[in-house]
Structures are given as C-alpha cells and as structure tokens.
CSV table of C-alpha atoms and ligand atoms in Angstrom, one decimal:
chain,number,residue,atom,x,y,z
A,1,MET,CA,38.6,77.3,162.5
A,2,GLU,CA,38.6,76.2,166.2
A,3,TYR,CA,39.5,72.6,167.1
A,4,ASN,CA,40.6,70.4,170.1
A,5,GLU,CA,43.9,68.3,170.0
A,6,SER,CA,41.6,65.4,170.5
A,7,GLU,CA,40.1,65.8,167.0
A,8,PHE,CA,43.4,64.7,165.6
A,9,LEU,CA,43.0,61.4,167.3
A,10,ILE,CA,39.8,60.4,165.4
A,11,GLU,CA,40.3,57.9,162.8
A,12,THR,CA,37.8,57.2,159.8
A,13,ILE,CA,37.9,53.6,158.7
A,14,VAL,CA,38.1,53.4,154.9
A,15,PRO,CA,35.6,50.8,153.4
A,16,LYS,CA,36.9,47.7,151.9
A,17,ASN,CA,34.5,47.6,148.9
A,18,GLU,CA,35.3,51.2,147.6
A,19,LEU,CA,38.1,53.0,145.9
A,20,ILE,CA,39.1,56.6,146.8
A,21,ILE,CA,40.1,58.3,143.5
A,22,SER,CA,41.2,61.6,142.6
A,23,ARG,CA,42.9,63.3,139.7
A,24,THR,CA,45.2,66.5,139.6
A,25,ASP,CA,46.8,68.7,136.9
A,26,LEU,CA,50.6,68.6,136.5
A,27,LYS,CA,51.0,70.8,139.5
A,28,GLY,CA,49.0,68.7,141.9
A,29,VAL,CA,45.8,70.7,141.9
A,30,ILE,CA,42.7,68.7,142.3
A,31,THR,CA,40.7,68.2,138.9
A,32,TYR,CA,38.4,65.4,139.9
A,33,VAL,CA,37.4,63.5,143.2
A,34,ASN,CA,35.0,60.5,143.4
A,35,ASP,CA,32.2,60.5,146.0
A,36,THR,CA,34.0,58.4,148.2
A,37,PHE,CA,36.9,60.8,148.4
A,38,ALA,CA,34.8,63.5,149.3
A,39,GLN,CA,33.0,61.4,151.9
A,40,ILE,CA,36.1,59.9,153.6
A,41,SER,CA,38.0,63.4,153.6
A,42,GLY,CA,34.9,65.1,155.0
A,43,TYR,CA,35.0,67.8,152.3
A,44,GLU,CA,32.4,68.7,149.6
A,45,GLU,CA,33.3,67.9,146.0
A,46,GLU,CA,33.4,71.6,145.3
A,47,GLU,CA,35.7,72.4,148.2
A,48,LEU,CA,38.4,70.1,146.9
A,49,ILE,CA,38.3,70.9,143.1
A,50,GLY,CA,40.7,73.6,142.3
A,51,ASN,CA,42.7,73.3,145.4
A,52,PRO,CA,46.2,71.8,145.8
A,53,HIS,CA,46.2,68.2,146.8
A,54,ASN,CA,48.1,68.9,150.0
A,55,ILE,CA,44.7,70.1,151.4
A,56,VAL,CA,44.6,66.5,152.9
A,57,ARG,CA,48.4,66.3,153.9
A,58,HIS,CA,48.8,65.2,157.4
A,59,PRO,CA,51.3,66.6,159.8
A,60,ASP,CA,52.7,63.3,160.4
A,61,MET,CA,53.6,62.7,157.0
A,62,PRO,CA,57.3,63.0,156.3
A,63,LYS,CA,58.5,65.5,153.5
A,64,LYS,CA,60.7,63.0,152.0
A,65,ILE,CA,57.8,60.7,151.0
A,66,PHE,CA,56.2,63.3,148.9
A,67,ARG,CA,59.5,64.5,147.3
A,68,GLN,CA,60.1,60.6,146.3
A,69,MET,CA,56.5,60.7,144.9
A,70,TRP,CA,57.0,63.7,142.8
A,71,GLU,CA,60.6,62.5,141.6
A,72,LYS,CA,59.0,59.2,140.4
A,73,LEU,CA,56.1,61.0,138.7
A,74,GLN,CA,58.3,63.4,136.9
A,75,ASN,CA,60.4,60.5,135.7
A,76,LYS,CA,57.1,59.0,134.2
A,77,GLN,CA,57.0,56.2,136.8
A,78,LYS,CA,54.0,55.2,138.9
A,79,TRP,CA,54.4,55.7,142.7
A,80,GLU,CA,52.9,53.2,145.1
A,81,GLY,CA,53.0,53.7,149.0
A,82,VAL,CA,51.0,54.1,152.2
A,83,ILE,CA,49.7,57.7,153.1
A,84,LYS,CA,48.1,59.0,156.3
A,85,ASN,CA,45.7,61.9,155.1
A,86,LEU,CA,44.0,64.7,157.2
A,87,ARG,CA,40.2,65.2,157.1
A,88,LYS,CA,38.6,68.5,157.0
A,89,ASP,CA,37.6,68.0,160.7
A,90,HIS,CA,41.1,67.1,161.6
A,91,GLY,CA,40.6,63.4,161.9
A,92,PHE,CA,42.7,61.1,159.8
A,93,TYR,CA,42.3,58.0,157.5
A,94,TRP,CA,45.0,55.5,156.3
A,95,VAL,CA,45.3,54.4,152.6
A,96,HIS,CA,47.4,52.6,150.3
A,97,ALA,CA,47.8,54.8,147.1
A,98,ILE,CA,48.8,54.3,143.5
A,99,ILE,CA,49.7,57.4,141.6
A,100,SER,CA,50.3,57.5,137.9
A,101,GLY,CA,50.2,59.7,134.8
A,102,VAL,CA,47.1,60.1,132.6
A,103,TYR,CA,48.3,60.3,129.0
A,104,LYS,CA,46.4,61.7,125.9
A,105,ASP,CA,47.9,60.9,122.6
A,106,ASN,CA,51.1,60.0,124.1
A,107,HIS,CA,51.2,63.3,126.1
A,108,LEU,CA,51.3,63.4,129.9
A,109,VAL,CA,48.1,65.6,130.9
A,110,GLU,CA,47.2,64.7,134.5
A,111,TYR,CA,48.0,62.5,137.5
A,112,LYS,CA,45.5,60.0,139.0
A,113,SER,CA,45.4,58.4,142.2
A,114,ILE,CA,43.5,55.3,143.5
A,115,ARG,CA,43.4,54.4,147.2
A,116,THR,CA,42.5,51.3,149.2
A,117,PRO,CA,42.5,50.4,152.7
A,118,ILE,CA,45.3,49.0,154.6
A,119,THR,CA,45.4,46.5,157.8
A,120,TYR,CA,45.7,47.7,161.3
A,121,GLU,CA,49.2,46.1,161.5
A,122,THR,CA,50.4,48.0,158.5
A,123,LYS,CA,49.0,51.3,159.9
A,124,LEU,CA,51.1,50.8,163.1
A,125,LYS,CA,54.2,49.9,161.0
A,126,TYR,CA,54.1,53.0,159.0
A,127,GLN,CA,53.2,55.4,161.8
A,128,LYS,CA,56.5,54.2,163.5
A,129,LEU,CA,58.4,54.7,160.3
A,130,TYR,CA,57.1,58.1,159.5
A,131,ASP,CA,57.7,59.2,163.2
A,132,GLN,CA,61.4,58.0,162.7
A,133,TYR,CA,61.7,59.8,159.1
A,134,ARG,CA,60.2,63.2,160.6
A,135,ASN,CA,62.7,63.0,163.4
A,136,ILE,CA,65.4,62.6,160.8
A,137,ASP,CA,64.2,65.4,158.8
A,138,LYS,CA,64.4,67.6,161.9
A,139,GLU,CA,68.0,66.5,162.7
A,140,ASN,CA,68.9,67.4,159.1
A,141,ILE,CA,67.4,70.9,159.6
A,142,ARG,CA,69.3,71.5,162.9
A,143,ARG,CA,72.5,70.5,161.1
A,144,VAL,CA,72.2,72.8,158.2
A,145,VAL,CA,71.4,75.8,160.6
A,146,TYR,CA,74.4,75.2,163.1
A,147,SER,CA,77.1,73.7,161.1
B,1,LIG,C1,47.3,62.4,141.8
B,1,LIG,C2,47.9,62.9,143.1
B,1,LIG,C3,47.4,62.4,144.5
B,1,LIG,C4,48.0,62.8,145.5
B,1,LIG,N1,47.4,62.4,146.7
B,1,LIG,C5,47.8,62.8,147.9
B,1,LIG,C6,47.1,62.4,149.0
B,1,LIG,O1,46.2,61.6,149.1
B,1,LIG,N2,47.7,63.0,150.4
B,1,LIG,C7,48.6,63.6,150.2
B,1,LIG,O2,49.1,64.2,151.3
B,1,LIG,N3,49.3,64.1,149.1
B,1,LIG,C8,48.8,63.8,147.9
B,1,LIG,N4,49.5,64.0,146.9
B,1,LIG,C9,50.8,65.0,146.9
B,1,LIG,C10,50.5,66.2,147.0
B,1,LIG,O3,50.5,66.8,145.8
B,1,LIG,C11,51.6,67.1,147.8
B,1,LIG,O4,52.8,67.0,147.2
B,1,LIG,C12,51.7,66.7,149.3
B,1,LIG,O5,50.6,66.7,150.1
B,1,LIG,C13,52.8,67.3,150.1
B,1,LIG,O6,52.5,68.8,150.0
B,1,LIG,P1,53.6,69.8,149.7
B,1,LIG,O7,54.1,69.2,148.3
B,1,LIG,O8,52.9,71.1,149.6
B,1,LIG,O9,54.8,69.6,150.6
B,1,LIG,C14,49.1,63.6,145.5
B,1,LIG,C15,49.6,64.1,144.4
B,1,LIG,C16,49.0,63.7,143.1
B,1,LIG,C17,49.7,64.1,141.8
C-alpha cells in the first residue's frame, strides 16, 4: 500500500459516548469487534475478525507495555492502560483500555477489551512516556549486541 509520512499525523478522535469493544481468542486473534471499533480503526469488521490484534499496533507503542499486558492476562489478572492504535489508513487514535478474561464454567475461553477516550493532556503525557520507553528498548538492544 502506498502512503505518505503525513498520514501518520492524522488523529481520529474517539467519541465520548461510545465504547470500542473487541474480543480475542487466547492467542490474541480477533473474534469479535463492535461497530465503533471498526469505524474508529478504519477497517471493515470482516477485515479484523480472524486477524491478530496487533493489526492495530502503532509503531510508537513500546514492546514492554504489551509484554506487561500479556503477563497480567496469563496470571488471570486484568490489565488497564493507555494505548495509541494505528488505523488502516495509518492515522492513529488514543484510548484507555481495560483487558480481561472471559470465563465459561470457570474456564478462561477468551479475552475482551473495552476502550474509552482519554484527555488531550493524558495523550501528551503518554506520548512522552512511550517515546522514552522506546529509547530504553533501543539502548537495551545495543547493549546485547556489543557487550
Ligand atoms: C483483548 C485484547 C485486546 C487487545 N487490544 C489491543 C489494542 O487495542 N491495540 C494493540 O496494539 N494491541 C492490543 N492487544 C495486544 C495485541 O494482541 C499484541 O500483543 C500487541 O499489539 C503487540 O503486538 P505483538 O504481540 O505482535 O508484539 C490486545 C490483546 C488482547 C488480548
């Protein structure tokens, strides 16, 4: 797909009165999205279901955030945090997400996520924080290679 650098700068504002919902299987493959998820991410529902949830992973998101998320989920805890997501057209949208297990007869069968908007100030704070984390990630890689 062809795109311009400037496409990455376009933010989609998440509406206040709607929830962005998705579910995945235990490996993180999308099994359900609501209409708002499809609309905000710029994908059709059919393009999302059956694909790994990292289809909306933004390059600004540090790896360690998702490592912590999966660690919590695997320990049967819920994860809560701020995510910058990538749209199909390479634009982005910020959300607060709560991710937790879906249980059937006491067995973990899926994961679900409910996302809501965050304030402009929170977006600025997390953009700075994640920029720092990504730089730390890079430093670590360099250390492993040259030490
Ligand atoms: C229910 C659920 C919802 C998720 N929602 C997102 C999301 O909105 N954005 C995102 O980048 N990753 C989300 N993830 C994490 C992805 O599965 C994936 O771990 C992440 O995008 C990083 O990609 P990677 O694991 O391939 O490095 C979600 C995972 C689960 C289980």
